[in-house]
Amino acid sequence: MKVFHNALNQKFSEYPQFGVLRGVKVFLTATNIAAPFAGSLMAEMGAQVLRVEAPNIACTSRGTTMCAQQHRNEYSITLNTATKRGQELFMKGIEWADIWIEASRPGSYDKRGLTDEACWAVNPKLAIVHVSGYGQFGPYKDKASYDVSGQAMGGYMYVNGMSPTSSPMKVNPSLSDYMTAYNACICALAGHIHALKWGEGDSCDIAQYEHMFKLLENYPSVWFNKGYPKAGEPVPYRTGNKHDVSACFSFYDTKDGSAIFVGMVGQGPTARGFPMIGMPAPGSAEKVPGCPEGADTVDGKCTGYPLFDPRGARADALLEKFCAERTAAELEKIFEEASIPCQKVFGPEDILNDPQFEARENIAEWEDQVYGPMKGIGVINKFKKHPSDIVCAAPLFGEHNREVFKIWGLSDAEIDDMYAKGEAAQWSAADTARNKMLKEWGYFWDPERQAKRIGLE
């Protein structure tokens, strides 16, 4: 496990230079997951990320362990862009940044005169990314949305379910949000590269549902060319843990109460694995016991058995029996020696004690301002020359207001006036716990010690 001795209160003006994105400045005006997680990804690669929240509406994740995990290496200020002073400070952020990512209702910034064109007037090279549920234009642009909205409209839920006659099923946790964040990160950096190469910024309009639609592989091309089920008809793609075409490509229960993925589909050793479960290799012309006449052979080019076919049903049943009679460890040894893809389904204990996770330092320990010492996900993406890092804990709400505003030209008296008028706000660790009811809602795992640590009364 990697232990990070990071600074709890990293000064904005002294951000360390590290990673492949060192020197890149990101201005992030967004809450929840879809856009903020893009900032998280860039922050661990060395970008300096300044996150903005409204003084009276903190992000819903604020104070939770998700916030502690996903907003390390970032800075926090609060701004009310409905006020003249808030708009002036917003433009200071735009002038400072290389990238601006926002996730408000479409048109919100335009109404306040903070258009893309106004931003480019002060920073021509700015890369802008607008993230929303349905995009900046179109008849649905003003609809509110969550992660599930993107999964539902994009068609992703339609293809997922436990059986062809079951209801559609969403994918946890927040797949649409996180995939949209990765796309926002890609588009932000693409815009920044374009600005570096051509001297001109651009603006990208990202709609969550579109990204989920983009991930549907060949399903749309099949639907729109070959046809699709009518309303109320079975949906063949909803096959739960099973592959929607091939047998023996699924998850199987084991003797020791675990589950294991086996992918006995493909050329070479993978296809030759069938005899070990009592099934002829596909294309061998050997009769398949129990199958009707004419269904005992397959094309020699085939590398598996169809799922909805007597041969596929028999093969899947045999593999199910094979796995049920052996432990997960025994199965992994057998299949790995035969070069057949397999993987036990990991739970928390497996992850914590696994040598692969240990070797790649996938689990980290760091000091959080609210929770104290905590464990979570480490740094991914292993750069050789300029590695990613965790250099500071997630910031408290508005923690860097005074430092950043003074850098942008405000006096202490002007900043005090912002606080007095509600144009800025700031929470201590104890404020965070009180405002988000962390102790009452069970977020603390050692309530008395953690509450005492931050002075929570």
Short mmCIF file of C-alpha atoms in Angstrom, two decimals:
data_model
loop_
_atom_site.label_atom_id
_atom_site.label_comp_id
_atom_site.label_asym_id
_atom_site.label_seq_id
_atom_site.Cartn_x
_atom_site.Cartn_y
_atom_site.Cartn_z
CA MET A 1 0.00 0.00 0.00
CA LYS A 2 1.31 3.43 -0.94
CA VAL A 3 1.34 5.95 1.91
CA PHE A 4 1.27 9.59 0.85
CA HIS A 5 2.71 12.10 3.31
CA ASN A 6 0.88 14.93 1.63
CA ALA A 7 0.26 18.46 2.85
CA LEU A 8 -3.19 19.11 4.27
CA ASN A 9 -3.07 22.81 3.49
CA GLN A 10 -1.19 23.19 0.21
CA LYS A 11 -0.88 26.85 -0.74
CA PHE A 12 -2.28 27.80 -4.12
CA SER A 13 0.80 29.87 -4.95
CA GLU A 14 3.15 26.98 -4.15
CA TYR A 15 1.61 24.11 -6.07
CA PRO A 16 4.35 21.50 -6.69
CA GLN A 17 5.43 20.78 -10.23
CA PHE A 18 5.00 17.11 -11.12
CA GLY A 19 3.41 14.81 -13.66
CA VAL A 20 2.80 14.99 -17.39
CA LEU A 21 0.27 17.83 -16.93
CA ARG A 22 2.50 20.05 -14.78
CA GLY A 23 1.88 23.68 -15.62
CA VAL A 24 -1.64 23.06 -16.99
CA LYS A 25 -4.27 25.17 -15.18
CA VAL A 26 -7.88 24.01 -14.96
CA PHE A 27 -10.80 26.21 -13.85
CA LEU A 28 -13.67 23.92 -12.81
CA THR A 29 -17.15 25.31 -12.15
CA ALA A 30 -19.19 22.17 -11.56
CA THR A 31 -20.67 19.92 -8.90
CA ASN A 32 -21.62 16.24 -8.50
CA ILE A 33 -19.58 13.79 -10.64
CA ALA A 34 -19.62 14.11 -14.44
CA ALA A 35 -17.48 17.24 -14.77
CA PRO A 36 -15.65 17.34 -11.40
CA PHE A 37 -14.18 13.86 -11.88
CA ALA A 38 -12.49 15.11 -15.05
CA GLY A 39 -10.67 17.62 -12.86
CA SER A 40 -9.73 14.85 -10.45
CA LEU A 41 -8.13 12.83 -13.24
CA MET A 42 -6.06 15.80 -14.40
CA ALA A 43 -5.09 16.86 -10.87
CA GLU A 44 -3.40 13.53 -10.17
CA MET A 45 -1.42 13.94 -13.40
CA GLY A 46 -0.09 17.30 -12.19
CA ALA A 47 -2.58 19.88 -13.46
CA GLN A 48 -3.42 22.69 -11.04
CA VAL A 49 -7.19 22.47 -10.60
CA LEU A 50 -9.17 25.34 -9.07
CA ARG A 51 -12.71 24.25 -8.27
CA VAL A 52 -15.53 26.78 -7.86
CA GLU A 53 -18.79 26.20 -5.98
CA ALA A 54 -21.65 28.57 -5.22
CA PRO A 55 -21.34 29.98 -1.66
CA ASN A 56 -24.86 28.87 -0.75
CA ILE A 57 -24.92 25.52 -2.60
CA ALA A 58 -22.03 23.16 -1.88
CA CYS A 59 -21.56 20.09 -4.07
CA THR A 60 -23.75 17.18 -2.92
CA SER A 61 -20.61 15.07 -2.49
CA ARG A 62 -18.98 17.70 -0.26
CA GLY A 63 -17.74 16.16 2.97
CA THR A 64 -18.37 12.54 1.96
CA THR A 65 -15.65 9.94 1.54
CA MET A 66 -16.25 10.24 -2.22
CA CYS A 67 -15.20 13.89 -2.03
CA ALA A 68 -12.15 12.97 0.07
CA GLN A 69 -11.19 10.34 -2.52
CA GLN A 70 -11.91 12.21 -5.74
CA HIS A 71 -10.85 15.79 -5.04
CA ARG A 72 -7.32 15.33 -3.79
CA ASN A 73 -4.75 17.75 -5.26
CA GLU A 74 -7.41 20.42 -5.88
CA TYR A 75 -8.15 23.93 -4.61
CA SER A 76 -11.52 25.36 -3.62
CA ILE A 77 -13.08 28.82 -3.85
CA THR A 78 -16.68 29.97 -3.72
CA LEU A 79 -18.20 32.55 -6.08
CA ASN A 80 -21.62 33.97 -6.77
CA THR A 81 -21.50 34.74 -10.49
CA ALA A 82 -24.88 36.47 -10.28
CA THR A 83 -23.13 39.48 -8.73
CA LYS A 84 -20.89 42.01 -10.46
CA ARG A 85 -17.94 41.21 -8.22
CA GLY A 86 -18.47 37.48 -8.71
CA GLN A 87 -18.44 37.93 -12.48
CA GLU A 88 -15.26 40.01 -12.32
CA LEU A 89 -13.54 37.32 -10.25
CA PHE A 90 -14.86 34.62 -12.56
CA MET A 91 -13.12 36.37 -15.44
CA LYS A 92 -9.92 36.47 -13.39
CA GLY A 93 -10.17 32.70 -13.23
CA ILE A 94 -10.75 32.50 -16.98
CA GLU A 95 -7.72 34.69 -17.59
CA TRP A 96 -5.63 32.43 -15.32
CA ALA A 97 -6.76 29.11 -16.81
CA ASP A 98 -5.80 26.98 -19.79
CA ILE A 99 -9.01 24.95 -19.51
CA TRP A 100 -12.49 25.79 -18.24
CA ILE A 101 -14.92 22.94 -17.52
CA GLU A 102 -18.48 23.75 -16.45
CA ALA A 103 -21.65 21.76 -15.83
CA SER A 104 -24.48 24.23 -15.29
CA ARG A 105 -27.88 24.32 -16.96
CA PRO A 106 -27.33 25.25 -20.62
CA GLY A 107 -27.31 29.01 -21.09
CA SER A 108 -26.74 29.84 -17.41
CA TYR A 109 -23.42 31.58 -18.01
CA ASP A 110 -24.60 33.20 -21.24
CA LYS A 111 -27.42 34.95 -19.33
CA ARG A 112 -24.80 36.60 -17.14
CA GLY A 113 -22.67 37.74 -20.05
CA LEU A 114 -20.09 35.01 -19.43
CA THR A 115 -20.26 33.57 -22.93
CA ASP A 116 -17.55 31.59 -24.70
CA GLU A 117 -16.80 34.68 -26.78
CA ALA A 118 -16.48 36.87 -23.67
CA CYS A 119 -14.04 34.34 -22.22
CA TRP A 120 -11.97 34.23 -25.41
CA ALA A 121 -11.83 38.02 -25.37
CA VAL A 122 -9.67 37.81 -22.22
CA ASN A 123 -8.05 34.45 -22.99
CA PRO A 124 -7.99 33.53 -26.71
CA LYS A 125 -6.32 30.17 -26.07
CA LEU A 126 -8.85 28.95 -23.51
CA ALA A 127 -10.19 25.40 -24.04
CA ILE A 128 -13.83 25.26 -22.88
CA VAL A 129 -15.89 22.16 -22.09
CA HIS A 130 -19.64 22.36 -21.37
CA VAL A 131 -21.03 19.22 -19.70
CA SER A 132 -24.78 18.63 -19.43
CA GLY A 133 -27.33 15.85 -19.59
CA TYR A 134 -28.76 16.66 -23.01
CA GLY A 135 -26.39 19.22 -24.56
CA GLN A 136 -26.38 22.96 -25.09
CA PHE A 137 -29.05 22.83 -27.84
CA GLY A 138 -31.96 20.63 -28.86
CA PRO A 139 -35.52 20.32 -27.50
CA TYR A 140 -34.36 18.56 -24.30
CA LYS A 141 -31.54 20.93 -23.37
CA ASP A 142 -33.37 22.33 -20.34
CA LYS A 143 -34.30 18.95 -18.83
CA ALA A 144 -32.72 18.13 -15.49
CA SER A 145 -30.68 14.92 -15.50
CA TYR A 146 -28.71 12.49 -13.39
CA ASP A 147 -26.39 9.63 -14.26
CA VAL A 148 -29.33 7.31 -14.87
CA SER A 149 -30.84 9.80 -17.32
CA GLY A 150 -27.85 9.32 -19.60
CA GLN A 151 -27.97 5.53 -19.29
CA ALA A 152 -31.71 5.52 -19.99
CA MET A 153 -31.83 7.83 -23.01
CA GLY A 154 -28.53 6.70 -24.51
CA GLY A 155 -29.80 3.14 -24.91
CA TYR A 156 -27.39 1.59 -22.40
CA MET A 157 -30.11 0.46 -20.01
CA TYR A 158 -32.10 -0.99 -22.91
CA VAL A 159 -29.45 -3.63 -23.65
CA ASN A 160 -28.88 -4.55 -20.00
CA GLY A 161 -31.16 -6.84 -18.00
CA MET A 162 -31.27 -10.28 -16.41
CA SER A 163 -33.14 -11.94 -19.30
CA PRO A 164 -34.69 -11.06 -22.67
CA THR A 165 -38.06 -10.63 -20.94
CA SER A 166 -36.82 -8.70 -17.88
CA SER A 167 -36.93 -4.96 -17.29
CA PRO A 168 -33.94 -2.83 -18.34
CA MET A 169 -31.20 -2.42 -15.73
CA LYS A 170 -28.84 0.43 -14.85
CA VAL A 171 -25.15 -0.09 -14.22
CA ASN A 172 -23.61 0.97 -10.89
CA PRO A 173 -21.87 3.06 -9.77
CA SER A 174 -22.86 6.09 -11.88
CA LEU A 175 -21.45 4.75 -15.15
CA SER A 176 -22.79 7.61 -17.26
CA ASP A 177 -21.28 10.23 -14.95
CA TYR A 178 -17.84 8.65 -14.86
CA MET A 179 -17.64 7.87 -18.58
CA THR A 180 -18.76 11.43 -19.34
CA ALA A 181 -15.97 12.67 -17.06
CA TYR A 182 -13.38 10.69 -19.00
CA ASN A 183 -14.76 12.15 -22.23
CA ALA A 184 -14.66 15.66 -20.75
CA CYS A 185 -11.04 15.11 -19.78
CA ILE A 186 -10.17 13.96 -23.31
CA CYS A 187 -11.98 16.90 -24.93
CA ALA A 188 -10.45 19.44 -22.53
CA LEU A 189 -6.93 18.24 -23.25
CA ALA A 190 -7.66 18.00 -26.99
CA GLY A 191 -8.79 21.64 -26.93
CA HIS A 192 -5.68 22.62 -24.99
CA ILE A 193 -3.40 20.81 -27.46
CA HIS A 194 -5.14 22.60 -30.34
CA ALA A 195 -4.59 25.95 -28.62
CA LEU A 196 -0.90 25.17 -28.08
CA LYS A 197 -0.47 24.14 -31.72
CA TRP A 198 -2.67 26.71 -33.45
CA GLY A 199 -3.01 29.53 -30.92
CA GLU A 200 -6.80 29.39 -30.77
CA GLY A 201 -9.16 28.02 -28.13
CA ASP A 202 -12.30 26.02 -28.82
CA SER A 203 -15.47 25.01 -27.00
CA CYS A 204 -16.89 21.49 -26.76
CA ASP A 205 -20.53 20.65 -25.99
CA ILE A 206 -20.76 17.27 -24.20
CA ALA A 207 -24.12 15.59 -23.60
CA GLN A 208 -24.18 12.63 -21.22
CA TYR A 209 -26.74 10.63 -23.19
CA GLU A 210 -24.68 11.00 -26.39
CA HIS A 211 -21.65 9.51 -24.71
CA MET A 212 -23.63 6.49 -23.55
CA PHE A 213 -25.03 6.13 -27.06
CA LYS A 214 -21.47 6.22 -28.43
CA LEU A 215 -20.55 3.25 -26.19
CA LEU A 216 -23.20 0.95 -27.67
CA GLU A 217 -20.76 -0.80 -29.98
CA ASN A 218 -22.51 -2.31 -33.03
CA TYR A 219 -26.01 -2.45 -31.55
CA PRO A 220 -27.32 0.71 -33.31
CA SER A 221 -25.99 -0.41 -36.69
CA VAL A 222 -27.78 -3.72 -36.22
CA TRP A 223 -31.00 -2.09 -35.04
CA PHE A 224 -31.20 0.55 -37.74
CA ASN A 225 -30.29 -1.80 -40.60
CA LYS A 226 -31.64 -5.21 -39.62
CA GLY A 227 -34.47 -4.24 -37.28
CA TYR A 228 -35.18 -4.29 -33.56
CA PRO A 229 -37.77 -5.74 -31.15
CA LYS A 230 -41.20 -4.12 -31.14
CA ALA A 231 -42.62 -2.72 -27.91
CA GLY A 232 -43.33 -5.54 -25.47
CA GLU A 233 -41.26 -8.14 -27.35
CA PRO A 234 -38.28 -9.92 -25.74
CA VAL A 235 -34.99 -8.02 -26.02
CA PRO A 236 -32.33 -10.62 -26.94
CA TYR A 237 -29.44 -8.46 -25.75
CA ARG A 238 -30.60 -8.63 -22.11
CA THR A 239 -28.76 -11.75 -21.02
CA GLY A 240 -27.49 -10.74 -17.58
CA ASN A 241 -24.01 -12.07 -16.93
CA LYS A 242 -24.05 -14.18 -20.07
CA HIS A 243 -22.74 -13.02 -23.43
CA ASP A 244 -25.52 -12.13 -25.84
CA VAL A 245 -24.10 -14.37 -28.60
CA SER A 246 -21.62 -16.95 -27.28
CA ALA A 247 -21.94 -19.73 -24.71
CA CYS A 248 -19.23 -20.27 -22.08
CA PHE A 249 -18.51 -16.56 -21.79
CA SER A 250 -20.02 -15.71 -18.43
CA PHE A 251 -19.74 -15.84 -14.64
CA TYR A 252 -20.03 -19.16 -12.85
CA ASP A 253 -20.49 -20.10 -9.18
CA THR A 254 -17.64 -22.03 -7.58
CA LYS A 255 -17.40 -24.71 -4.88
CA ASP A 256 -16.18 -22.23 -2.26
CA GLY A 257 -19.00 -19.74 -2.74
CA SER A 258 -17.15 -17.39 -5.06
CA ALA A 259 -17.91 -16.52 -8.66
CA ILE A 260 -15.51 -16.65 -11.58
CA PHE A 261 -15.54 -15.23 -15.10
CA VAL A 262 -14.58 -17.70 -17.84
CA GLY A 263 -14.19 -16.68 -21.48
CA MET A 264 -14.01 -19.92 -23.45
CA VAL A 265 -14.43 -18.15 -26.78
CA GLY A 266 -11.77 -17.38 -29.34
CA GLN A 267 -9.10 -19.02 -31.44
CA GLY A 268 -6.28 -21.30 -30.32
CA PRO A 269 -6.13 -22.52 -26.70
CA THR A 270 -9.36 -20.78 -25.79
CA ALA A 271 -11.45 -22.81 -28.26
CA ARG A 272 -9.50 -25.99 -27.42
CA GLY A 273 -10.59 -25.67 -23.78
CA PHE A 274 -13.98 -27.26 -24.49
CA PRO A 275 -12.76 -30.89 -24.28
CA MET A 276 -11.74 -30.38 -20.62
CA ILE A 277 -15.42 -29.88 -19.73
CA GLY A 278 -16.57 -32.78 -21.92
CA MET A 279 -17.48 -30.88 -25.09
CA PRO A 280 -15.94 -31.30 -28.57
CA ALA A 281 -13.84 -28.41 -29.79
CA PRO A 282 -15.87 -26.14 -32.11
CA GLY A 283 -15.36 -27.06 -35.76
CA SER A 284 -14.12 -30.59 -34.96
CA ALA A 285 -17.06 -32.32 -36.72
CA GLU A 286 -17.38 -34.55 -33.65
CA LYS A 287 -20.95 -35.33 -32.68
CA VAL A 288 -22.21 -33.36 -29.68
CA PRO A 289 -23.97 -35.77 -27.31
CA GLY A 290 -27.61 -35.01 -26.69
CA CYS A 291 -28.01 -32.61 -29.61
CA PRO A 292 -30.56 -33.19 -32.39
CA GLU A 293 -29.49 -34.43 -35.81
CA GLY A 294 -27.93 -31.67 -37.86
CA ALA A 295 -26.87 -29.68 -34.81
CA ASP A 296 -23.79 -31.70 -33.93
CA THR A 297 -21.12 -29.82 -35.87
CA VAL A 298 -20.17 -26.23 -36.43
CA ASP A 299 -18.31 -24.36 -39.13
CA GLY A 300 -14.56 -24.94 -38.91
CA LYS A 301 -14.04 -21.16 -38.76
CA CYS A 302 -16.15 -20.89 -35.62
CA THR A 303 -14.37 -20.29 -32.30
CA GLY A 304 -17.23 -21.10 -29.91
CA TYR A 305 -20.79 -22.29 -29.55
CA PRO A 306 -23.85 -20.06 -29.97
CA LEU A 307 -25.62 -19.29 -26.69
CA PHE A 308 -29.16 -19.88 -27.97
CA ASP A 309 -28.49 -23.29 -29.51
CA PRO A 310 -28.62 -26.88 -28.18
CA ARG A 311 -24.82 -27.10 -28.41
CA GLY A 312 -24.36 -23.81 -26.60
CA ALA A 313 -26.84 -24.73 -23.90
CA ARG A 314 -25.04 -28.04 -23.31
CA ALA A 315 -21.60 -26.40 -23.25
CA ASP A 316 -22.75 -23.76 -20.77
CA ALA A 317 -24.32 -26.40 -18.51
CA LEU A 318 -21.13 -28.47 -18.57
CA LEU A 319 -18.98 -25.44 -17.71
CA GLU A 320 -21.38 -24.51 -14.93
CA LYS A 321 -21.02 -28.02 -13.44
CA PHE A 322 -17.24 -27.97 -13.93
CA CYS A 323 -16.93 -24.71 -11.95
CA ALA A 324 -19.39 -25.75 -9.21
CA GLU A 325 -17.19 -28.79 -8.40
CA ARG A 326 -14.00 -26.75 -7.90
CA THR A 327 -12.79 -23.79 -5.88
CA ALA A 328 -11.99 -20.45 -7.50
CA ALA A 329 -8.27 -21.00 -6.90
CA GLU A 330 -8.38 -24.44 -8.52
CA LEU A 331 -10.26 -23.10 -11.53
CA GLU A 332 -7.88 -20.18 -12.02
CA LYS A 333 -4.94 -22.61 -12.01
CA ILE A 334 -6.62 -24.92 -14.54
CA PHE A 335 -7.73 -22.18 -16.91
CA GLU A 336 -4.57 -20.11 -16.68
CA GLU A 337 -2.43 -23.16 -17.53
CA ALA A 338 -4.65 -23.65 -20.60
CA SER A 339 -4.40 -19.91 -21.53
CA ILE A 340 -8.15 -19.47 -21.11
CA PRO A 341 -9.17 -16.01 -19.81
CA CYS A 342 -10.62 -16.25 -16.32
CA GLN A 343 -10.97 -14.03 -13.26
CA LYS A 344 -12.43 -14.53 -9.83
CA VAL A 345 -14.94 -11.83 -8.90
CA PHE A 346 -13.12 -9.70 -6.34
CA GLY A 347 -14.71 -8.31 -3.22
CA PRO A 348 -13.15 -5.82 -0.78
CA GLU A 349 -11.08 -8.45 1.08
CA ASP A 350 -9.69 -9.86 -2.17
CA ILE A 351 -8.69 -6.38 -3.33
CA LEU A 352 -7.06 -5.50 -0.02
CA ASN A 353 -4.94 -8.67 0.10
CA ASP A 354 -4.16 -9.25 -3.57
CA PRO A 355 -0.48 -9.09 -4.69
CA GLN A 356 -1.37 -7.42 -8.01
CA PHE A 357 -3.08 -4.54 -6.22
CA GLU A 358 -0.11 -4.34 -3.86
CA ALA A 359 2.53 -4.40 -6.60
CA ARG A 360 0.88 -1.61 -8.54
CA GLU A 361 0.08 0.42 -5.41
CA ASN A 362 -3.61 0.52 -6.28
CA ILE A 363 -4.53 1.16 -2.65
CA ALA A 364 -3.28 4.30 -0.95
CA GLU A 365 -3.34 5.85 2.48
CA TRP A 366 -3.38 9.61 2.98
CA GLU A 367 -4.45 12.21 5.51
CA ASP A 368 -7.84 13.84 4.93
CA GLN A 369 -8.84 17.10 6.59
CA VAL A 370 -12.23 15.81 7.73
CA TYR A 371 -11.66 12.10 8.26
CA GLY A 372 -8.00 11.91 9.23
CA PRO A 373 -5.94 8.90 8.04
CA MET A 374 -7.89 6.98 5.43
CA LYS A 375 -7.43 4.32 2.77
CA GLY A 376 -8.77 4.42 -0.75
CA ILE A 377 -7.92 4.19 -4.41
CA GLY A 378 -4.33 5.03 -5.27
CA VAL A 379 -2.90 6.65 -8.39
CA ILE A 380 -3.57 4.88 -11.68
CA ASN A 381 -1.81 5.31 -15.06
CA LYS A 382 1.86 4.63 -14.44
CA PHE A 383 3.94 7.23 -16.26
CA LYS A 384 7.64 6.32 -16.40
CA LYS A 385 9.37 9.73 -16.44
CA HIS A 386 6.78 12.03 -14.87
CA PRO A 387 4.60 9.97 -12.51
CA SER A 388 1.26 11.06 -11.15
CA ASP A 389 1.07 11.80 -7.44
CA ILE A 390 -1.11 12.76 -4.48
CA VAL A 391 0.32 15.99 -3.08
CA CYS A 392 -2.54 17.32 -0.98
CA ALA A 393 -5.85 16.32 0.53
CA ALA A 394 -9.24 17.34 -0.85
CA PRO A 395 -9.82 21.01 -0.02
CA LEU A 396 -12.46 22.22 2.39
CA PHE A 397 -15.34 24.26 1.01
CA GLY A 398 -13.95 27.69 0.08
CA GLU A 399 -10.62 26.92 1.73
CA HIS A 400 -8.57 28.98 -0.71
CA ASN A 401 -10.88 31.98 -1.07
CA ARG A 402 -8.65 34.51 0.65
CA GLU A 403 -5.36 33.44 -0.92
CA VAL A 404 -6.76 33.24 -4.47
CA PHE A 405 -8.81 36.45 -4.25
CA LYS A 406 -5.78 38.38 -2.98
CA ILE A 407 -3.72 37.04 -5.89
CA TRP A 408 -6.49 38.31 -8.16
CA GLY A 409 -6.24 41.81 -6.68
CA LEU A 410 -8.77 42.00 -3.82
CA SER A 411 -7.88 43.47 -0.45
CA ASP A 412 -8.66 41.79 2.89
CA ALA A 413 -11.40 44.37 3.44
CA GLU A 414 -13.02 43.53 0.09
CA ILE A 415 -12.85 39.81 0.84
CA ASP A 416 -14.39 40.39 4.27
CA ASP A 417 -17.18 42.30 2.56
CA MET A 418 -17.80 39.32 0.26
CA TYR A 419 -18.22 37.05 3.27
CA ALA A 420 -20.52 39.57 4.97
CA LYS A 421 -22.74 39.79 1.86
CA GLY A 422 -22.83 36.03 1.25
CA GLU A 423 -20.82 36.34 -1.96
CA ALA A 424 -18.28 33.86 -0.57
CA ALA A 425 -18.37 31.17 2.10
CA GLN A 426 -15.97 28.86 3.87
CA TRP A 427 -16.30 25.73 6.02
CA SER A 428 -13.91 24.28 8.55
CA ALA A 429 -13.63 20.50 8.95
CA ALA A 430 -16.08 20.71 11.86
CA ASP A 431 -18.46 22.85 9.76
CA THR A 432 -18.34 20.19 7.06
CA ALA A 433 -19.23 17.44 9.51
CA ARG A 434 -22.09 19.49 10.99
CA ASN A 435 -23.51 20.75 7.71
CA LYS A 436 -23.38 17.30 6.10
CA MET A 437 -24.33 15.40 9.29
CA LEU A 438 -21.40 13.05 8.78
CA LYS A 439 -21.53 11.58 12.28
CA GLU A 440 -25.31 11.18 12.30
CA TRP A 441 -25.39 9.59 8.84
CA GLY A 442 -22.64 7.10 9.70
CA TYR A 443 -19.84 8.43 7.48
CA PHE A 444 -17.36 8.29 10.36
CA TRP A 445 -15.98 4.77 11.03
CA ASP A 446 -14.59 5.82 14.45
CA PRO A 447 -17.13 8.51 15.39
CA GLU A 448 -15.79 9.60 18.75
CA ARG A 449 -12.15 9.78 17.70
CA GLN A 450 -12.86 11.45 14.35
CA ALA A 451 -15.31 13.96 15.82
CA LYS A 452 -12.85 14.87 18.59
CA ARG A 453 -10.01 15.24 16.07
CA ILE A 454 -11.77 18.09 14.22
CA GLY A 455 -13.29 19.70 17.31
CA LEU A 456 -16.84 18.68 16.54
CA GLU A 457 -19.07 19.42 19.53
#
